[in-house]
PDB file of C-alpha atoms in Angstrom:
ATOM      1  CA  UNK D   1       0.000   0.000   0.000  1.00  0.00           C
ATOM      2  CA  UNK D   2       1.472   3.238  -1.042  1.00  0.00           C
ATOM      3  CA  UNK D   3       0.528   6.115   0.921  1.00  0.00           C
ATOM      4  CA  UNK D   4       2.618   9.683   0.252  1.00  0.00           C
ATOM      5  CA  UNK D   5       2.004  12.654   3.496  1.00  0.00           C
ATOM      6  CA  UNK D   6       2.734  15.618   2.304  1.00  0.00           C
ATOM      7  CA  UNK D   7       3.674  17.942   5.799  1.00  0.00           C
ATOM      8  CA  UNK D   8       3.417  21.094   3.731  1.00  0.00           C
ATOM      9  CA  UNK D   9      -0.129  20.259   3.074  1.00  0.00           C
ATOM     10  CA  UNK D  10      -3.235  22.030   5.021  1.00  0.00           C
ATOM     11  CA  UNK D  11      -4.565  19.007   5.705  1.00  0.00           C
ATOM     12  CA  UNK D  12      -4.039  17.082   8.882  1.00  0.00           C
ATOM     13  CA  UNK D  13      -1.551  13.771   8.518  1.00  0.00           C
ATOM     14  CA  UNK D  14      -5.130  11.256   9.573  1.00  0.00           C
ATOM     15  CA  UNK D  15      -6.847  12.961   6.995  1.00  0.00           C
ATOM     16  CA  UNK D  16      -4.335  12.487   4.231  1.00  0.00           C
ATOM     17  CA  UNK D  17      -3.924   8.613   5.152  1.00  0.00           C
ATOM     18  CA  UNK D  18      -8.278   8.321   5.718  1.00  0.00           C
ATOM     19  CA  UNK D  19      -8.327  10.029   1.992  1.00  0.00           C
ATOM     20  CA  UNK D  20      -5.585   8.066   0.355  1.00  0.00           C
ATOM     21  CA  UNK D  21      -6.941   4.491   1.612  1.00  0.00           C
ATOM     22  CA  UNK D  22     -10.522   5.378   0.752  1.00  0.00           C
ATOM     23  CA  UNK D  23      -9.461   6.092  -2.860  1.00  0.00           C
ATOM     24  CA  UNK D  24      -7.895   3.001  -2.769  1.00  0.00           C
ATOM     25  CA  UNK D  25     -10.438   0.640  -1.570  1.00  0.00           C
ATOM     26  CA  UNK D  26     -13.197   2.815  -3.941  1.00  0.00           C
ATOM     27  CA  UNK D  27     -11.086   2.098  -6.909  1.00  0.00           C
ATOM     28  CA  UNK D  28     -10.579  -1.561  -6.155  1.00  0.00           C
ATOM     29  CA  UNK D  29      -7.202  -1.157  -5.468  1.00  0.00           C
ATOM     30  CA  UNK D  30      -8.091  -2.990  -2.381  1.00  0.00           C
ATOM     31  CA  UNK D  31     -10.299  -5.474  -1.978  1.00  0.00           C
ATOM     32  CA  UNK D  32     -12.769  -6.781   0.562  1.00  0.00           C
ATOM     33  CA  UNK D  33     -11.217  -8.993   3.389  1.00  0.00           C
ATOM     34  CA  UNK D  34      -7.272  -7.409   2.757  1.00  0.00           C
ATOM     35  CA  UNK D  35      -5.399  -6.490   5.400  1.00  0.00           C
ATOM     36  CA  UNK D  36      -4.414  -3.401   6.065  1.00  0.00           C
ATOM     37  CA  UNK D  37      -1.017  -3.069   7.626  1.00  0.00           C
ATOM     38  CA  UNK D  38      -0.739  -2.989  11.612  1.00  0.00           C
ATOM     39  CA  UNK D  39      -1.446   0.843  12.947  1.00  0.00           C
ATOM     40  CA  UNK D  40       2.360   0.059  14.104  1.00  0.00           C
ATOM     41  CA  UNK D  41       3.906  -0.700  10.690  1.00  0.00           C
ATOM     42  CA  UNK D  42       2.189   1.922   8.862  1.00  0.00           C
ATOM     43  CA  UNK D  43       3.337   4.600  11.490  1.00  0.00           C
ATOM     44  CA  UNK D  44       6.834   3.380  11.032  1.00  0.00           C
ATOM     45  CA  UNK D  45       6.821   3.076   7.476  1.00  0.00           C
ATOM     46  CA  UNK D  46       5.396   6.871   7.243  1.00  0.00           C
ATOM     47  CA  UNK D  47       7.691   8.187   9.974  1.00  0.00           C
ATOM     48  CA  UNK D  48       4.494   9.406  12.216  1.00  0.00           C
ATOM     49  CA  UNK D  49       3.159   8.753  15.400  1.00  0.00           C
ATOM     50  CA  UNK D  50       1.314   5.725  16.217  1.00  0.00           C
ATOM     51  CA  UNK D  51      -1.471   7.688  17.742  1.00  0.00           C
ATOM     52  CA  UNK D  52      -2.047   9.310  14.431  1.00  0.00           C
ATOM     53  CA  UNK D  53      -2.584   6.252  12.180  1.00  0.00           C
ATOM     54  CA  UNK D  54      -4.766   5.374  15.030  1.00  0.00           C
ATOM     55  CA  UNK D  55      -6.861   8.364  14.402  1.00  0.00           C
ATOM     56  CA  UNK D  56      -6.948   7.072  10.469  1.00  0.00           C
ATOM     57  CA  UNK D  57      -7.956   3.400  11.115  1.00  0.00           C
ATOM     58  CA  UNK D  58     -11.118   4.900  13.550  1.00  0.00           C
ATOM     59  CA  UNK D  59     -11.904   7.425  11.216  1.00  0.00           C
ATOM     60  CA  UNK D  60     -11.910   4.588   8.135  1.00  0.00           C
ATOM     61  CA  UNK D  61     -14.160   2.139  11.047  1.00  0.00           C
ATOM     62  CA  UNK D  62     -16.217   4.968  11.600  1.00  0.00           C
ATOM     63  CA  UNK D  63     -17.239   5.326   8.247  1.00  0.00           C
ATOM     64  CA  UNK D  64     -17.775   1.608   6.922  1.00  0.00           C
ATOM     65  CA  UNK D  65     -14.539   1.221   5.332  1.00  0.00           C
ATOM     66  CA  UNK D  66     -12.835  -1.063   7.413  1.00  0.00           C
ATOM     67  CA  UNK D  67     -13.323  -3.124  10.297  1.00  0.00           C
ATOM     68  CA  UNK D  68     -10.786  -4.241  13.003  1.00  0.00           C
ATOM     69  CA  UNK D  69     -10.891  -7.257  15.014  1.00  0.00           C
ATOM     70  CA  UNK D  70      -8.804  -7.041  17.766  1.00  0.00           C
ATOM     71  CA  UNK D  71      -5.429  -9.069  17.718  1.00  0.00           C
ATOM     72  CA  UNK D  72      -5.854  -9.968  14.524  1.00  0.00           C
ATOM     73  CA  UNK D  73      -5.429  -6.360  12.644  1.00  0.00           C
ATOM     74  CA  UNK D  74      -8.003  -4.339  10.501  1.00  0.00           C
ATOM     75  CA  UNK D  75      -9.356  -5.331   7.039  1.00  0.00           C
ATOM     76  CA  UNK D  76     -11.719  -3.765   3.722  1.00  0.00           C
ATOM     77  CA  UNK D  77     -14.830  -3.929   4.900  1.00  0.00           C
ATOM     78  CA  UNK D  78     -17.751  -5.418   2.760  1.00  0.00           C
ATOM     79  CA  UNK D  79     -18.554  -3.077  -0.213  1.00  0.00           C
ATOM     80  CA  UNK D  80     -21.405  -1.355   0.218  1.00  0.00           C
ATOM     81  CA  UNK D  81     -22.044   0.067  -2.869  1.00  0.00           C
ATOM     82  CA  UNK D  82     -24.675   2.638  -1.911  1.00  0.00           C
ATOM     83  CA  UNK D  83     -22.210   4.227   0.680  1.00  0.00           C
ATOM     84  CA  UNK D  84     -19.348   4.180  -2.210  1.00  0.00           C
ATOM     85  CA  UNK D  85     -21.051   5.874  -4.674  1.00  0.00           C
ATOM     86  CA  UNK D  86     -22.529   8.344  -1.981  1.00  0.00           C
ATOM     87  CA  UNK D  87     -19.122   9.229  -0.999  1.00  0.00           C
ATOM     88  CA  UNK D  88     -17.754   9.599  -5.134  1.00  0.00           C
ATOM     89  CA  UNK D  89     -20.970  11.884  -5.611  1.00  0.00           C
ATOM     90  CA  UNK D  90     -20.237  13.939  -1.888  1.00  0.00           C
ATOM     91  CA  UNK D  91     -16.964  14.254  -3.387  1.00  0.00           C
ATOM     92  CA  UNK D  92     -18.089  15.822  -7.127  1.00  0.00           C
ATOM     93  CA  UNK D  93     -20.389  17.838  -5.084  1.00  0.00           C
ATOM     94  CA  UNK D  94     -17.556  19.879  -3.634  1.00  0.00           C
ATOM     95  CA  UNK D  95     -15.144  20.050  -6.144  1.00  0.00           C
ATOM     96  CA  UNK D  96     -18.691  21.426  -7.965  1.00  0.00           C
ATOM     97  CA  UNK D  97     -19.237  24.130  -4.891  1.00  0.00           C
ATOM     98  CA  UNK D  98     -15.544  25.830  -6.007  1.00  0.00           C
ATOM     99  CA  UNK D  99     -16.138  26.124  -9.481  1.00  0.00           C
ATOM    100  CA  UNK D 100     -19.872  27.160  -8.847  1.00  0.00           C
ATOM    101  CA  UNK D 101     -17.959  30.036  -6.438  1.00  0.00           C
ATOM    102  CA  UNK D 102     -15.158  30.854  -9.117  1.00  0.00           C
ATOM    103  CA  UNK D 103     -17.713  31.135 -11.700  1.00  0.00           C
ATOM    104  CA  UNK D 104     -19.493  33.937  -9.547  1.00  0.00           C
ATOM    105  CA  UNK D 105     -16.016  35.548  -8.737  1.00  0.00           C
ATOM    106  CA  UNK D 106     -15.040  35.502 -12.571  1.00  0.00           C
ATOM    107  CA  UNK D 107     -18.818  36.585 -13.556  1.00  0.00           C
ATOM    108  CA  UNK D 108     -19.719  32.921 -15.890  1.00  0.00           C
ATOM    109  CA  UNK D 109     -23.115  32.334 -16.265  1.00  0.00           C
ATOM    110  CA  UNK D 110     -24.516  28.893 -15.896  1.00  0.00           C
ATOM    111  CA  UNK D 111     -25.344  28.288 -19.187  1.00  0.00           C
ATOM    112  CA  UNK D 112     -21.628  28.987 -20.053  1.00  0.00           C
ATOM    113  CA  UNK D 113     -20.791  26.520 -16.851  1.00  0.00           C
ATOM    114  CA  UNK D 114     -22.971  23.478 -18.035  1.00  0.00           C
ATOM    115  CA  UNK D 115     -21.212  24.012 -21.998  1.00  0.00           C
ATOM    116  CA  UNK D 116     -18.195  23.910 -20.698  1.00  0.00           C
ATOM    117  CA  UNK D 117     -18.768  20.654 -18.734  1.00  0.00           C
ATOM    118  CA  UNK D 118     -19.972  19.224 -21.771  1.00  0.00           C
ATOM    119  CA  UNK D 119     -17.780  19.356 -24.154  1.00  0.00           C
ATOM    120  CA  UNK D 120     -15.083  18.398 -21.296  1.00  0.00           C
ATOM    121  CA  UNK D 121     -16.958  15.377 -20.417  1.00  0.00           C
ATOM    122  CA  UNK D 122     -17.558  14.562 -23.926  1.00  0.00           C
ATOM    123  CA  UNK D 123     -13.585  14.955 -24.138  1.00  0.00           C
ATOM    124  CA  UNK D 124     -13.940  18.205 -27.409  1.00  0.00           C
TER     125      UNK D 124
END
């Protein structure tokens, strides 16, 4: 599992590691029933404190992502696809709210908004 923390970024360390395994496990990257490695392990491969890839792994429980059993470690959690695609369209929503807000700053209708999303998604 390759996870990269940026310390330059504005976002907190447990948020970059809750992000970076959620995009994995949403793009099948992992799989339901994998192990994830020990809170330990991961801590000491990233060079961070324990107690913040604790903070991760009960963020990721929290949300349905993985569950831990204790002494035997924390794994993907069943796939609820529902919660997945909730999360992908959560996601779109927000990156939606900044351009929606730079549209206003730069004075782009919506009409101009929803022809430029479509000839990007139609890739013209």
């Amino acid at each position: 599992m390759n996870i990269i923390i940026s310390n330059s970024s504005n976002q907190p360390i447990y948020e970059q590691i809750v992000s970076q395994i959620k995009a994995l496990i949403i793009s099948g990257e992992l799989n339901e029933g994998d192990a994830l490695p020990s809170m330990r392990l991961l801590a000491k491969e990233l060079r961070i404190s324990v107690i913040t890839t604790k903070r991760a792994y009960e963020e990721l429980e929290k949300e349905g992502f993985i569950v831990s059993v204790t002494g035997k470690g924390s794994f993907v959690a069943s796939k609820n696809l529902e919660f997945i695609k909730e999360q992908q369209l959560k996601e779109i929503e927000n990156h939606m709210q900044k351009i929606i807000h730079l549209a206003g700053l730069y004075g782009i209708s919506l009409d101009e908004l929803i022809e430029m999303l479509t000839l990007m998604y139609k890739g013209e």
